[in-house]
Every structure is written in structure tokens, then in C-alpha cells.
Coordinates of C-alpha atoms and ligand atoms in Angstrom, one line a residue:
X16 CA -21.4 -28.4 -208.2
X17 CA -17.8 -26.8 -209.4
X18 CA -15.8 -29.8 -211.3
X19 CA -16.7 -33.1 -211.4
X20 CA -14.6 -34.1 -208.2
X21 CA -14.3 -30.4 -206.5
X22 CA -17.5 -29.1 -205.3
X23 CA -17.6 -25.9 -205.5
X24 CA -18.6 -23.9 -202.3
X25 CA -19.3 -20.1 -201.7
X26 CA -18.0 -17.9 -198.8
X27 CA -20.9 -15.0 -198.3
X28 CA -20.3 -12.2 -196.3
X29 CA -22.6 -9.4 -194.9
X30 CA -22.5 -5.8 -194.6
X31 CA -19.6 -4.0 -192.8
X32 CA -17.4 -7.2 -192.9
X33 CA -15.4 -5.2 -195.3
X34 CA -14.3 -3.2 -192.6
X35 CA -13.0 -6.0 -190.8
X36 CA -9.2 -5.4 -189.4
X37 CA -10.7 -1.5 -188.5
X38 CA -14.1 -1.8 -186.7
X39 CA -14.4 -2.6 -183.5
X40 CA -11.2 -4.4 -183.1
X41 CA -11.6 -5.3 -179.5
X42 CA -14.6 -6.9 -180.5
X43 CA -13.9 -8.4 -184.3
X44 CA -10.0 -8.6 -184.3
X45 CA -7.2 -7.5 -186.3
X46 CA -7.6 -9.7 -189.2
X47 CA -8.9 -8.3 -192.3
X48 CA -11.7 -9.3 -194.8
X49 CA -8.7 -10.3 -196.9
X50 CA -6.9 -12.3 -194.4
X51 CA -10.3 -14.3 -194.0
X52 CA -10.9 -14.8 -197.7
X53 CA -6.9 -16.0 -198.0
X54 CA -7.3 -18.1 -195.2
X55 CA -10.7 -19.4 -196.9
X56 CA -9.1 -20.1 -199.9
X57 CA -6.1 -21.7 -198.3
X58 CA -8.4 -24.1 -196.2
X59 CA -10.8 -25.4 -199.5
X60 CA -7.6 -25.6 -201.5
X61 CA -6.5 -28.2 -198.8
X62 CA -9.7 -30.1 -198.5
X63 CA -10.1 -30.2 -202.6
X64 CA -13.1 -27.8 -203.1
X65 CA -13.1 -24.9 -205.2
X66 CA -14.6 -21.9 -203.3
X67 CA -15.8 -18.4 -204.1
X68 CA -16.1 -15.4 -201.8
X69 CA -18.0 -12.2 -202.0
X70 CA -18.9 -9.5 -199.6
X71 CA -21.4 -7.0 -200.0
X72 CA -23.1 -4.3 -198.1
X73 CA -25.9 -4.5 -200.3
X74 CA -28.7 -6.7 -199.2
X75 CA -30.2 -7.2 -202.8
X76 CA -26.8 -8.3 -204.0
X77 CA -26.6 -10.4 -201.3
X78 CA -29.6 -12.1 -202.4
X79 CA -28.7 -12.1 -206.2
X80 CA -25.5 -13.7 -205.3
X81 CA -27.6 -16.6 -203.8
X82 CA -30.1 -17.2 -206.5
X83 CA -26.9 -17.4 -208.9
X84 CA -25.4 -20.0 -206.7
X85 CA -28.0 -22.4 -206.8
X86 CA -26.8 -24.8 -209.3
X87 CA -23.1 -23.6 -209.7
X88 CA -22.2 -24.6 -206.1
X89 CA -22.6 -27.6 -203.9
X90 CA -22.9 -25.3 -200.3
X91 CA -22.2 -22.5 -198.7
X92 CA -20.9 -20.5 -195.4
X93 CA -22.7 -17.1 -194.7
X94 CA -21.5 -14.4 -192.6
X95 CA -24.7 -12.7 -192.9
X96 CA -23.6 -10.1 -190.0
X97 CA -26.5 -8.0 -189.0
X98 CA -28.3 -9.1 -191.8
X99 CA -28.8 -12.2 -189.8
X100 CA -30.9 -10.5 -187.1
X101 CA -33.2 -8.8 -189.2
X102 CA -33.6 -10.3 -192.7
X103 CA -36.6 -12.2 -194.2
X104 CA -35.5 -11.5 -197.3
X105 CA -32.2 -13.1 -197.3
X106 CA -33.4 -16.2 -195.3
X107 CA -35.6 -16.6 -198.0
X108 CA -32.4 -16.3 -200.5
X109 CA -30.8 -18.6 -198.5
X110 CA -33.5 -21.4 -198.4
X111 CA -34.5 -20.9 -202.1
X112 CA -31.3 -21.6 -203.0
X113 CA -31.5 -25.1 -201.5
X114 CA -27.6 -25.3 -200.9
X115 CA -26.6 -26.9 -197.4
X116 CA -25.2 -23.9 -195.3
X117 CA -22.6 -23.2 -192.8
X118 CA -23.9 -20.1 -190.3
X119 CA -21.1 -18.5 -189.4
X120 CA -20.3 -15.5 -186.9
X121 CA -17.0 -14.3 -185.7
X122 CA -17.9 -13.0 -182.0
X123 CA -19.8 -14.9 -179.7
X124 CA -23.4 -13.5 -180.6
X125 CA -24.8 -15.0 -177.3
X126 CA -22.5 -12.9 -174.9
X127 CA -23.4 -9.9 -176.9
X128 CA -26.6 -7.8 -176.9
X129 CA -29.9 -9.6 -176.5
X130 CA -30.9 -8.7 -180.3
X131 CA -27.5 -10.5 -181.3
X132 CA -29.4 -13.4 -180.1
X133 CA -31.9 -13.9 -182.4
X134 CA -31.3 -15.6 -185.9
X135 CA -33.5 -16.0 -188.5
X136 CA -31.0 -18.3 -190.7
X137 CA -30.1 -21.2 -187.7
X138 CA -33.2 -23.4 -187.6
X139 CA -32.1 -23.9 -191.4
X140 CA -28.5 -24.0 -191.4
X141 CA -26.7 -27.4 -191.1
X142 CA -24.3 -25.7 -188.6
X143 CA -23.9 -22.8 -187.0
X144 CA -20.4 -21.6 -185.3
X145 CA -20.2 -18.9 -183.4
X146 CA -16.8 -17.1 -181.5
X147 CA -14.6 -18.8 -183.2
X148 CA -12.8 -16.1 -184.3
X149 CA -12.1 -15.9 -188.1
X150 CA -10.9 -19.5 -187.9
X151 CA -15.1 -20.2 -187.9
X152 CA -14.8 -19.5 -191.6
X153 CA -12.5 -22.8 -192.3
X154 CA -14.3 -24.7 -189.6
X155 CA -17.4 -24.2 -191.6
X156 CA -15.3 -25.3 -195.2
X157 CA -14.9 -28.6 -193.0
X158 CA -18.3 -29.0 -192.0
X159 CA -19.4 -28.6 -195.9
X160 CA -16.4 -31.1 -196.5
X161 CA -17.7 -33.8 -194.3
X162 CA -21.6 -33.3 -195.4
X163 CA -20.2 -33.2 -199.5
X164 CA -18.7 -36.7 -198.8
X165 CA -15.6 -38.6 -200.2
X166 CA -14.6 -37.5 -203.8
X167 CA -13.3 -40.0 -206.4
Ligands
DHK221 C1 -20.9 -9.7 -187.5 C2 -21.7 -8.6 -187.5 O1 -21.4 -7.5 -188.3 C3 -22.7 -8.4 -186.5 O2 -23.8 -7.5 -187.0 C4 -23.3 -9.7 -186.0 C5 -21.3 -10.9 -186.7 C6 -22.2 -10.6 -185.5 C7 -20.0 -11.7 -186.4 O3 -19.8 -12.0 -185.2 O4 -19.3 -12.1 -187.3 O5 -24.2 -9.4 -184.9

């Protein structure tokens, strides 16, 4: 939703992406959780949505978050980190919400350990990206872009 000719999108992301920029740098990079959310922001601003963004460690918050979005935004991308591996719960969020979704991950979770591999969001995610490297995050605004259609 968002204004009539900006859709409004929302950025989620999962527990311990706050600690972005510190943990695990050899494995999640240097950039921070508030270089992603700038270069988010940056990206949308370009391709006319509005977007939101909001990280949490919590998974109840998590899913709060997404039973407010449903009807105030037109899609999302979710970073659900380990969340993704496990969660019932927040798949469940995620399809009640009935917002297209981006699935994104930083690292390659297919060259990592074998319980990386497993998702419980992709079989309902319109995309899923994967390695990219924060850069994922705007790739994923684009995909949303492309499946929101032209605006007036
Ligand atoms: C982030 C995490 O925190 C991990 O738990 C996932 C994901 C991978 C990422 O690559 O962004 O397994």
C-alpha cells in the first residue's frame, strides 16, 4: 500500500543482524546493519517506493511486525537469519500476511552447514537470493519493483 503511487515495502531482519559489521566478519562482512538499512533506503528512494526497516531479535516481534504490515505495505524482503531454519511460527507470519516476499540471505547458505540448507520460507517466497552480499537487500527492492508494476 504506502501512497497512492509509492508502495510501500518493508525490510525485516532477524536475530543477530544487528550485529552485523562485528560478527563473523569473514563470513558476513564489514558493513553494518546501518549501512544495509541506508543502502535500503537509498535503493527504494530510487525505484519510488517507500520502505520501512526493522530488526529484531525477538521472534514474537518479528511476527507482530508482520501481522501489522498486512494492509500498510505492498511486499516485503526478510532476512529472517536463523529464524529461517527453524521457525513455523514466523512462516506462518509470513504467509498470513499475504504480502509478496523477497527471501533474502547475505552468505551463501548452500556452501555453509547442511542445516543452513533447509528453509522453511522459499517454497513461498517470490524470490529468494542468496550470497549476494548486502547488495541482496536492493536486489530484492528490485524484484518487489518489477512484481508492483509500473506506477502512474
Ligand atoms: C544470517 C544468519 O544470521 C544465519 O543464521 C543464516 C543469514 C544466514 C545470512 O546469510 O544473511 O543462516
Amino acid at each position: 500500500m504506502g501512497g497512492p503511487d509509492r508502495p510501500r515495502v518493508l525490510v525485516l531482519n532477524g536475530p543477530n543482524l544487528n550485529m552485523l559489521g562485528t560478527r563473523e566478519p569473514a563470513i558476513y562482512g564489514t558493513h553494518t546493519l546501518r549501512d544495509v538499512e541506508a543502502l535500503v533506503r537509498a535503493r527504494a528512494h530510487e525505484l519510488g517506493l517507500d520502505v520501512d526497516c526493522f530488526q529484531s531479535n525477538h521472534e514474537g516481534e518479528l511476527i507482530d511486525t508482520l501481522h501489522a504490515a498486512r494492509g500498510t505495505h505492498a511486499g516485503l524482503v526478510v532476512n529472517a537469519a536463523g529464524l529461517t531454519h527453524t521457525s513455523v511460527v514466523l512462516r506462518d507470519a509470513v504467509a498470513a500476511s499475504e504480502l509478496p516476499f523477497v527471501e533474502v540471505h547475505i552468505t551463501n547458505v548452500h556452501k555453509r552447514e547442511p542445516f543452513r540448507h533447509t528453509s522453511l520460507l522459499s517454497d513461498l517466497a517470490q524470490a529468494v537470493i542468496a550470497g549476494a552480499g548486502v547488495r541482496g537487500y536492493a536486489f530484492g527492492l528490485e524484484v518487489l519493483d518489477d512484481l508492483l508494476g509500473p506506477r502512474p
